[in-house]
mmCIF file of N, CA and C in Angstrom:
data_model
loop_
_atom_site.group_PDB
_atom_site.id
_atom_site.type_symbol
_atom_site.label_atom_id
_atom_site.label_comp_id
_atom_site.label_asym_id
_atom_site.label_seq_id
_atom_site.Cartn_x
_atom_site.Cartn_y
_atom_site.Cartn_z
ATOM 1 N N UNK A 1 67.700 107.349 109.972
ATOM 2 C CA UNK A 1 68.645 108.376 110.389
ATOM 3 C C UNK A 1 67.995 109.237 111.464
ATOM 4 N N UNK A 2 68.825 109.543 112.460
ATOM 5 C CA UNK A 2 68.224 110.677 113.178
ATOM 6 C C UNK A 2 68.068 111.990 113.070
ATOM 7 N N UNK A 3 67.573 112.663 113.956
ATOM 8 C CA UNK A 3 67.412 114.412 113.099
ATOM 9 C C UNK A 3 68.789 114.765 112.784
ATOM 10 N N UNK A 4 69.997 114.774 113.650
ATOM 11 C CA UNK A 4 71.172 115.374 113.867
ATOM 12 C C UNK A 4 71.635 114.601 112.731
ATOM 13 N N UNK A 5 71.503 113.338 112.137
ATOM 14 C CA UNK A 5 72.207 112.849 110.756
ATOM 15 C C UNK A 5 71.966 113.334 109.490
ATOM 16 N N UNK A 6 70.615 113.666 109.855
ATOM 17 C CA UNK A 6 70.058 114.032 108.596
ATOM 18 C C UNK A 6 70.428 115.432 108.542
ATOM 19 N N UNK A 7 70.186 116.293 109.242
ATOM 20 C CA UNK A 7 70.884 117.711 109.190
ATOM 21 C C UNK A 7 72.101 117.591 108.594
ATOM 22 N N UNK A 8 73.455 117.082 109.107
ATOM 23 C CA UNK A 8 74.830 116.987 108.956
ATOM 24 C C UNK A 8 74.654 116.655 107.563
ATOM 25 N N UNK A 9 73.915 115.161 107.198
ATOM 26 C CA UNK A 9 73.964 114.819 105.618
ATOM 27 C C UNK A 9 73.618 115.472 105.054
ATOM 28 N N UNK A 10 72.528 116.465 104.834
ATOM 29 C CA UNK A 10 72.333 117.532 104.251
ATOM 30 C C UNK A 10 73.290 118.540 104.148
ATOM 31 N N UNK A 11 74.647 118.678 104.799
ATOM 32 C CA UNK A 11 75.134 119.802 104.644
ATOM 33 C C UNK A 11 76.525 119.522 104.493
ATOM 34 N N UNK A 12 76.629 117.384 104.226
ATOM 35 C CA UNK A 12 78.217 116.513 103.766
ATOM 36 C C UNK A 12 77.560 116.681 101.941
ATOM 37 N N UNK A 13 76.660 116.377 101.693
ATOM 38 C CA UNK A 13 76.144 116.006 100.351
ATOM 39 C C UNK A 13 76.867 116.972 99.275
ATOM 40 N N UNK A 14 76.716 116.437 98.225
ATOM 41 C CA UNK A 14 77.621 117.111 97.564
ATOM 42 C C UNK A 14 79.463 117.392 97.601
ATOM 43 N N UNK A 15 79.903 118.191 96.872
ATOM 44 C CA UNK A 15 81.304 118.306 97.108
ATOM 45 C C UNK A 15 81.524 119.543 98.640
ATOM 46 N N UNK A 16 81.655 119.134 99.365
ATOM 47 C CA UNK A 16 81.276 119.711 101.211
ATOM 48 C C UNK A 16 82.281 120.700 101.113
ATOM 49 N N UNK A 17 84.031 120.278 100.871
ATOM 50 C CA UNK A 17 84.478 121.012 101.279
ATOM 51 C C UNK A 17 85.501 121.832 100.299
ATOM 52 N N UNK A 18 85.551 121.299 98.997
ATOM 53 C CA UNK A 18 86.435 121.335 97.524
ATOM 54 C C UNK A 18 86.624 120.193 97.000
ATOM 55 N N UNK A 19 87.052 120.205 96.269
ATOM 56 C CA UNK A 19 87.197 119.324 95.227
ATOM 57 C C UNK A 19 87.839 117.843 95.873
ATOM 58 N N UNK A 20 87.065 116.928 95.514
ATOM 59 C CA UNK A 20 87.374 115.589 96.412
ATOM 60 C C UNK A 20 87.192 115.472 97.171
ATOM 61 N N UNK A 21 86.430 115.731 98.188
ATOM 62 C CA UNK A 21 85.571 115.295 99.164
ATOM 63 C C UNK A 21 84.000 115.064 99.467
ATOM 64 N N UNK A 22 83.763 113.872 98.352
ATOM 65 C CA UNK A 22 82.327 113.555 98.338
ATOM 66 C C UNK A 22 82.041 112.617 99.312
ATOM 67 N N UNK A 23 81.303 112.853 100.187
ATOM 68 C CA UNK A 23 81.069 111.925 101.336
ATOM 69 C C UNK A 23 79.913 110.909 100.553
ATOM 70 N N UNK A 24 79.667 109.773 101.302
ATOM 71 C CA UNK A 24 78.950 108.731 101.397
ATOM 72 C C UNK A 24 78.122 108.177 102.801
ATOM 73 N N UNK A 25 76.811 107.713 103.046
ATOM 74 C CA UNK A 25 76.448 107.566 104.199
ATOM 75 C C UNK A 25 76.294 106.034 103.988
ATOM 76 N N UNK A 26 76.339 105.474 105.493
ATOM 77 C CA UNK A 26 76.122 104.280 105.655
ATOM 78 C C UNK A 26 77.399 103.066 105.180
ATOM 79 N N UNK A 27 77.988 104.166 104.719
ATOM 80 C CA UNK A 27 79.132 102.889 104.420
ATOM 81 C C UNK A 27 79.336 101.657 104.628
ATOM 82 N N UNK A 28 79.781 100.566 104.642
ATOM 83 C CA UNK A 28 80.351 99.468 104.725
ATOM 84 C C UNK A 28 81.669 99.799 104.568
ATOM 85 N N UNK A 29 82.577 99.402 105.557
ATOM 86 C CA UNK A 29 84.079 99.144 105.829
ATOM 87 C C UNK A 29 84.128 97.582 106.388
ATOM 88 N N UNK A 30 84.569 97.069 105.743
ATOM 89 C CA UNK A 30 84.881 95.530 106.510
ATOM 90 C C UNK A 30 83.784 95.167 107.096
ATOM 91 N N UNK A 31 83.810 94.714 108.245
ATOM 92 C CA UNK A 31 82.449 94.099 109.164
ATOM 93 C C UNK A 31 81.759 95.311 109.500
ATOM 94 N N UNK A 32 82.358 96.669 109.735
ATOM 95 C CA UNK A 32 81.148 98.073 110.331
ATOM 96 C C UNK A 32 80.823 98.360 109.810
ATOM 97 N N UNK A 33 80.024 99.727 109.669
ATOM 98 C CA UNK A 33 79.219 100.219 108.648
ATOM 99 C C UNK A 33 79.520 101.676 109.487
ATOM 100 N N UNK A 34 80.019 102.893 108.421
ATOM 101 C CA UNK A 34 80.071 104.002 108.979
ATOM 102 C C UNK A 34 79.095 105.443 108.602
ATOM 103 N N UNK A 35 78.525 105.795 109.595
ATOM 104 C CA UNK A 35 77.309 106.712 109.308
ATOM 105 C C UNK A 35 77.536 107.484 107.964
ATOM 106 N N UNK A 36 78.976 108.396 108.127
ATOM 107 C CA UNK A 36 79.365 108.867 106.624
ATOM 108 C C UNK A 36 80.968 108.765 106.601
ATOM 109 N N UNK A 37 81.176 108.398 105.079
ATOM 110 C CA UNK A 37 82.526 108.342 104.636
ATOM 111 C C UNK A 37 83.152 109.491 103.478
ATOM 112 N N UNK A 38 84.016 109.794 103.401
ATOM 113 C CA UNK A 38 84.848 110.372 102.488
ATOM 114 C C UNK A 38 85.307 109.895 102.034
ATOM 115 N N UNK A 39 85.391 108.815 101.251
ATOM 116 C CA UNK A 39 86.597 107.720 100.908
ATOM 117 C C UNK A 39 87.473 108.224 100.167
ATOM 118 N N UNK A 40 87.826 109.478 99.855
ATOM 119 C CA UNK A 40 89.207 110.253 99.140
ATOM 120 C C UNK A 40 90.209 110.911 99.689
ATOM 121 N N UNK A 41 89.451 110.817 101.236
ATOM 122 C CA UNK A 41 90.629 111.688 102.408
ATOM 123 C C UNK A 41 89.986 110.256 103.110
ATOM 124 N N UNK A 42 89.382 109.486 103.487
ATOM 125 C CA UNK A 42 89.522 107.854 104.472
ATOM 126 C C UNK A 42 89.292 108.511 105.829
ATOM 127 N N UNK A 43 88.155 109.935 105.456
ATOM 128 C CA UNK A 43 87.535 110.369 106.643
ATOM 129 C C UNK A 43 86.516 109.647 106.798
ATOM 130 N N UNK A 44 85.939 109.171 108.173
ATOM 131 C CA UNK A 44 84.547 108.516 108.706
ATOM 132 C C UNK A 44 83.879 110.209 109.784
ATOM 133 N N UNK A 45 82.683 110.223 109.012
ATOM 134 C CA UNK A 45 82.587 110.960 110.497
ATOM 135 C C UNK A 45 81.230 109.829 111.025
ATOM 136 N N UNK A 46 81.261 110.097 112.881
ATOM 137 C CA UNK A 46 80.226 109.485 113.185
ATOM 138 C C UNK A 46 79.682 110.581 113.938
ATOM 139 N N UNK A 47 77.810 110.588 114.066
ATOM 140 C CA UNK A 47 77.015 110.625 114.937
ATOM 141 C C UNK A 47 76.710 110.213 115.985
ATOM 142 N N UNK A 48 76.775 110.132 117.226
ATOM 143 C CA UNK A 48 76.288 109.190 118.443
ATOM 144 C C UNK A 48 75.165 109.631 119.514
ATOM 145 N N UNK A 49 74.359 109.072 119.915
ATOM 146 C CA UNK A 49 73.730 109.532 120.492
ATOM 147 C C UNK A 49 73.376 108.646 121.909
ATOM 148 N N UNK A 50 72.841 109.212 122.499
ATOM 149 C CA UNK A 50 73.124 108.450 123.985
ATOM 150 C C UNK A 50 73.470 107.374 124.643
ATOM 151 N N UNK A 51 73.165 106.425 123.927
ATOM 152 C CA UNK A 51 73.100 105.094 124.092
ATOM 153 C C UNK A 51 74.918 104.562 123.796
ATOM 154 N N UNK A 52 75.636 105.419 123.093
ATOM 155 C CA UNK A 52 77.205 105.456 123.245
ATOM 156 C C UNK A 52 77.857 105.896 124.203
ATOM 157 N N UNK A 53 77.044 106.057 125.716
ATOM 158 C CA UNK A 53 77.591 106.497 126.717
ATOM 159 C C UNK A 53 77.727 104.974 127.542
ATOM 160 N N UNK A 54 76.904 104.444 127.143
ATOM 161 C CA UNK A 54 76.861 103.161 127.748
ATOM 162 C C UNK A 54 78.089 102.372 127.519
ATOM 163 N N UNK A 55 78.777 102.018 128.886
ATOM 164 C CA UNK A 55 79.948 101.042 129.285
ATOM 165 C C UNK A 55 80.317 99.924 127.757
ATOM 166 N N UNK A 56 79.056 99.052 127.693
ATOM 167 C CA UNK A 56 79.508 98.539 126.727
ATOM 168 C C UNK A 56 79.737 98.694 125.303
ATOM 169 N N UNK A 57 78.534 99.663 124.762
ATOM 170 C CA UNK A 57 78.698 100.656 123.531
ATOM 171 C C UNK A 57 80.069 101.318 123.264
ATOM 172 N N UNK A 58 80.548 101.805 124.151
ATOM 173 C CA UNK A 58 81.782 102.597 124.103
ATOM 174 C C UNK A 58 82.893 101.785 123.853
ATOM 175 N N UNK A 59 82.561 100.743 125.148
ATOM 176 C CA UNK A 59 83.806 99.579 124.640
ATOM 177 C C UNK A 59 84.083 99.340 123.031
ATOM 178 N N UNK A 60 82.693 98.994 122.455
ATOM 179 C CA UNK A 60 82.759 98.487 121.094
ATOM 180 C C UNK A 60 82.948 99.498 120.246
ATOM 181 N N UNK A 61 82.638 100.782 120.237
ATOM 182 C CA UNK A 61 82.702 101.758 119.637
ATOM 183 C C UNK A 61 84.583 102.307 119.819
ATOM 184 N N UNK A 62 85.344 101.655 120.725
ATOM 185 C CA UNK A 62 87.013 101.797 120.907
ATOM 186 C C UNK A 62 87.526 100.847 120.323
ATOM 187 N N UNK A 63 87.128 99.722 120.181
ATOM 188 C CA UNK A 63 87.644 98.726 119.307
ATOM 189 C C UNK A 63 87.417 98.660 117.730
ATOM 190 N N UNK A 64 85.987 99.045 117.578
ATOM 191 C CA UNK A 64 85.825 99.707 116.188
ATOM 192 C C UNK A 64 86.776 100.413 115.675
ATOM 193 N N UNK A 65 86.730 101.789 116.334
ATOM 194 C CA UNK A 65 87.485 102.813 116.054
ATOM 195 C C UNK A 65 89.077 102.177 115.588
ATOM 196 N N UNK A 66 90.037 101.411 116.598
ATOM 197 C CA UNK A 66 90.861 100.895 116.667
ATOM 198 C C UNK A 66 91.045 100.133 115.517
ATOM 199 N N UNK A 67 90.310 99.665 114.623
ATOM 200 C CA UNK A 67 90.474 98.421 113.548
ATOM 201 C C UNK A 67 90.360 99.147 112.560
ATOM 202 N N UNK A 68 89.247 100.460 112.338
ATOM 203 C CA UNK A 68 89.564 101.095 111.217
ATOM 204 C C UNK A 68 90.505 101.778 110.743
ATOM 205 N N UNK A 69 91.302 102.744 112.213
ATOM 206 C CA UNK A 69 92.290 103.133 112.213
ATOM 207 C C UNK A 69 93.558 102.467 111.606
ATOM 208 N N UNK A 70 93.325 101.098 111.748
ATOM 209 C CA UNK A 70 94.627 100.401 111.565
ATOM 210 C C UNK A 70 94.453 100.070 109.864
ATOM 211 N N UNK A 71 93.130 100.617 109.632
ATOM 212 C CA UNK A 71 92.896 100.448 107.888
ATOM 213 C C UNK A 71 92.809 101.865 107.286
ATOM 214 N N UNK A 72 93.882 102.628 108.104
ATOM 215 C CA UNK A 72 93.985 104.537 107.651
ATOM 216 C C UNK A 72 92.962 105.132 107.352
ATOM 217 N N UNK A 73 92.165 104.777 108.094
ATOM 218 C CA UNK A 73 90.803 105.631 108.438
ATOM 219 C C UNK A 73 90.808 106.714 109.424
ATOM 220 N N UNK A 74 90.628 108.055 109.951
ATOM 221 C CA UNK A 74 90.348 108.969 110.375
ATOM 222 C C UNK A 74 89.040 108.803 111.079
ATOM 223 N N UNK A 75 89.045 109.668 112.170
ATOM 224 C CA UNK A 75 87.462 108.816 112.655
ATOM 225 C C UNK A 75 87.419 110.417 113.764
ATOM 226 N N UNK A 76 85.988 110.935 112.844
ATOM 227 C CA UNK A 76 85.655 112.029 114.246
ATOM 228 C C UNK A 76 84.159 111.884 114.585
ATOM 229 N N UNK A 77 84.100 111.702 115.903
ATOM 230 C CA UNK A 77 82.964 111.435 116.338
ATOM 231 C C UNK A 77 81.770 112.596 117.287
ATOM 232 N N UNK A 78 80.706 113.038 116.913
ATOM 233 C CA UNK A 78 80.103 114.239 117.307
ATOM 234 C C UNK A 78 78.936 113.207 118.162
ATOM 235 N N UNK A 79 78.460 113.897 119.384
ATOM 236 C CA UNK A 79 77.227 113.466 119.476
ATOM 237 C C UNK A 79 76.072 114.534 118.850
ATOM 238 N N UNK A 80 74.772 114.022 118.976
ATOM 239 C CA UNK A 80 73.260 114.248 118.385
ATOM 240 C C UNK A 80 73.591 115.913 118.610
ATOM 241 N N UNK A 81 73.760 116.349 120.290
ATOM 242 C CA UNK A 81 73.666 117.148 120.510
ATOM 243 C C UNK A 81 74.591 118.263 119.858
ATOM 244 N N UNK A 82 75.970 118.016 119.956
ATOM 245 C CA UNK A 82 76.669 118.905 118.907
ATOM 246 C C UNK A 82 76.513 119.157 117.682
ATOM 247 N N UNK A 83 75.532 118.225 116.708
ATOM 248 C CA UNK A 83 75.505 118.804 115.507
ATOM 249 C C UNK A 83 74.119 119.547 115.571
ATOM 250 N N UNK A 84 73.363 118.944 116.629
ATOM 251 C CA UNK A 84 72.061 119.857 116.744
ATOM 252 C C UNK A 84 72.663 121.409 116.959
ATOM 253 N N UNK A 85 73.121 121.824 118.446
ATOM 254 C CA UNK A 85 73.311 122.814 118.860
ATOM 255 C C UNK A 85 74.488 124.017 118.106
ATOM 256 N N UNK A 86 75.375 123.042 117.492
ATOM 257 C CA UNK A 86 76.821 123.886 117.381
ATOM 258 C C UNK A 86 77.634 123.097 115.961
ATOM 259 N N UNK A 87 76.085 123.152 114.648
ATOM 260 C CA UNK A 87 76.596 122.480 113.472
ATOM 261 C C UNK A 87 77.950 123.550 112.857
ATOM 262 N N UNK A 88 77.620 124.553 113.193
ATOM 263 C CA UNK A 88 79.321 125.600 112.346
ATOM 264 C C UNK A 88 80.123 124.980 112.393
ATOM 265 N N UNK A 89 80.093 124.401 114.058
ATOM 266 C CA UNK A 89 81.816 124.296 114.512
ATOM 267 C C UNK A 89 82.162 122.567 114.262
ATOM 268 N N UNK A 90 80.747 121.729 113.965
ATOM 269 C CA UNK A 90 81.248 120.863 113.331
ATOM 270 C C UNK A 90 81.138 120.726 112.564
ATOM 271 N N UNK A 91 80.710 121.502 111.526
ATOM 272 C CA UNK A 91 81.386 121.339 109.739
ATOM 273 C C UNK A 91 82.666 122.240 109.843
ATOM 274 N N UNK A 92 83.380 122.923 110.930
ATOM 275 C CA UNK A 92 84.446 123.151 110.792
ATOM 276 C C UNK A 92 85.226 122.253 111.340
ATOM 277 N N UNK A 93 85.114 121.612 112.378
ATOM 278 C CA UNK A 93 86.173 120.624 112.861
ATOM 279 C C UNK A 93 86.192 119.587 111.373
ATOM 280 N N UNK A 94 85.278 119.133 110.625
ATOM 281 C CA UNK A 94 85.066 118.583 109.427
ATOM 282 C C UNK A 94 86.048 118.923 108.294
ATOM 283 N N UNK A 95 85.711 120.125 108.034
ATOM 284 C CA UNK A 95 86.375 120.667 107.258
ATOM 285 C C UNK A 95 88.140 120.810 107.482
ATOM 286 N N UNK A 96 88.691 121.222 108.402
ATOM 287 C CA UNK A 96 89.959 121.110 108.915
ATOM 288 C C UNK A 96 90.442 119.904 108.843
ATOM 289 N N UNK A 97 89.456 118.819 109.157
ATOM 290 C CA UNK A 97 90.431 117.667 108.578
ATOM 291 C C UNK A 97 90.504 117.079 107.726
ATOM 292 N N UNK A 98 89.469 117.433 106.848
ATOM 293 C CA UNK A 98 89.519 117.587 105.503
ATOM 294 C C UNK A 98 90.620 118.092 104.899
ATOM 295 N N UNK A 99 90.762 119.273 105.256
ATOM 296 C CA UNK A 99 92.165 120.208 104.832
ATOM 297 C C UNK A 99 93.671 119.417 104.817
ATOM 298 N N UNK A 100 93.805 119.210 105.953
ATOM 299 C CA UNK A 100 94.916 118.000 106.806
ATOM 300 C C UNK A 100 95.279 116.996 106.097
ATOM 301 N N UNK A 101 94.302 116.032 104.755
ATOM 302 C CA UNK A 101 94.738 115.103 104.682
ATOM 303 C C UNK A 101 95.297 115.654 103.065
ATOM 304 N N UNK A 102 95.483 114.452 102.123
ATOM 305 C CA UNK A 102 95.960 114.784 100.781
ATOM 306 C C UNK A 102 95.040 113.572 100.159
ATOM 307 N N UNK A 103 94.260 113.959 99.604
ATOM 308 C CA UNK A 103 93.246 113.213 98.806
ATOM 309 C C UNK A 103 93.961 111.838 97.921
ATOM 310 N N UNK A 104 93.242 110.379 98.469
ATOM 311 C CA UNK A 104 93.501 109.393 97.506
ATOM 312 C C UNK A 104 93.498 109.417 96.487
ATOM 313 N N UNK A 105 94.024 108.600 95.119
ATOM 314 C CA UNK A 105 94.429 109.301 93.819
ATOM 315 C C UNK A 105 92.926 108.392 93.249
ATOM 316 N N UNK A 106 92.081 108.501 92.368
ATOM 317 C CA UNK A 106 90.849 107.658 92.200
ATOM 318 C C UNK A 106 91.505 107.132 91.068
ATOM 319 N N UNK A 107 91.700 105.883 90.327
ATOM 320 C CA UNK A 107 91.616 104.749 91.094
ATOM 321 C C UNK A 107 92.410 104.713 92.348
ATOM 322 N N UNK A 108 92.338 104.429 93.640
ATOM 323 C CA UNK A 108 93.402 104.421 94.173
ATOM 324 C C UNK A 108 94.315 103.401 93.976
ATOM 325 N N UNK A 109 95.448 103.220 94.506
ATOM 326 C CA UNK A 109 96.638 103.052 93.947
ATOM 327 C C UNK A 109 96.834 101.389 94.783
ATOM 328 N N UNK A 110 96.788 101.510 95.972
ATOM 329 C CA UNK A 110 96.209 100.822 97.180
ATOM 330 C C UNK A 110 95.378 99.143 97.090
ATOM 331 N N UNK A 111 93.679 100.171 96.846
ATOM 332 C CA UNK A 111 92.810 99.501 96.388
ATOM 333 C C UNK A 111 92.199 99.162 94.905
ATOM 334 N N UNK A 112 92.666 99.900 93.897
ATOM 335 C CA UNK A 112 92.040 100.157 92.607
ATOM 336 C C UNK A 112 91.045 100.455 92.464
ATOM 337 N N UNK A 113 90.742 101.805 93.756
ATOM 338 C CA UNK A 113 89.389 102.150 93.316
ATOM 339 C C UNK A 113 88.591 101.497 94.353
ATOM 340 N N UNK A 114 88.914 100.697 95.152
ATOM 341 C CA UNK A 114 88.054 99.913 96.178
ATOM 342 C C UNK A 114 88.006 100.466 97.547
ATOM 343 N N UNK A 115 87.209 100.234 98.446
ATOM 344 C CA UNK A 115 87.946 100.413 99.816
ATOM 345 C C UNK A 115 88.731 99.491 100.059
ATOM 346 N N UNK A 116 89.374 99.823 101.227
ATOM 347 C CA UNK A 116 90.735 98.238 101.266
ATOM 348 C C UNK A 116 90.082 98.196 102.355
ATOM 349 N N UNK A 117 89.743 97.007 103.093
ATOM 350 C CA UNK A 117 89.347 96.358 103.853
ATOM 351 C C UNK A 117 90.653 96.494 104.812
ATOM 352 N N UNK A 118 89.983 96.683 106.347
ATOM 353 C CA UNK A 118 90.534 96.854 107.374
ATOM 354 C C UNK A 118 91.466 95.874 107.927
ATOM 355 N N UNK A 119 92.692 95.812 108.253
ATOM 356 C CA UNK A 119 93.050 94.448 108.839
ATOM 357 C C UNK A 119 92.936 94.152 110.382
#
């Protein structure tokens, strides 16, 4: 993990924002793997750091995005530098969409409790 992940995970851990929203790092979703998950609101947040500026990174990182989406995933993406410099405002952009969604029922209903794999 990098510094900026490990900071953020330190401060997703636990119940982050109320009740039902226990994040997870490293996830597995289908073929990706997402830095951290919520799987009760089917929030992903990601970290990125420079190397996602790159033409082809980005490409893959839009098509990613695109496939999870289509498996009702939420997807907010910070670089290194924003959670270094300006972590408030992204455990608040976090938190707000946290707020936004309506928590999966555990088992979910969906998956039984599973993630559902992306189509």
């Amino acid at each position: 993990m990098t510094d900026a992940e490990k900071v953020l995970w330190k401060n997703l851990r636990g119940d982050f924002a109320g009740k039902g929203t226990h994040f997870r790092r490293q996830v597995a979703i289908g073929r990706y793997v997402a830095d951290f998950c919520c799987p009760g609101h089917k929030l992903i947040v990601e970290v990125d750091g420079p190397i996602h500026l790159q033409v082809e990174v980005h490409s893959h990182d839009r098509l990613r995005d695109e496939v999870l989406r289509a498996g009702g995933y939420r997807i907010l993406r910070f670089t290194n530098t924003e959670v270094s410099l300006e972590l408030k405002s992204v455990l608040q952009r976090i938190s707000t969409a946290l707020s936004a969604s309506t928590p999966t029922p555990v088992p979910s209903p969906q998956g039984g409790g599973k993630f559902m794999e992306p189509t």
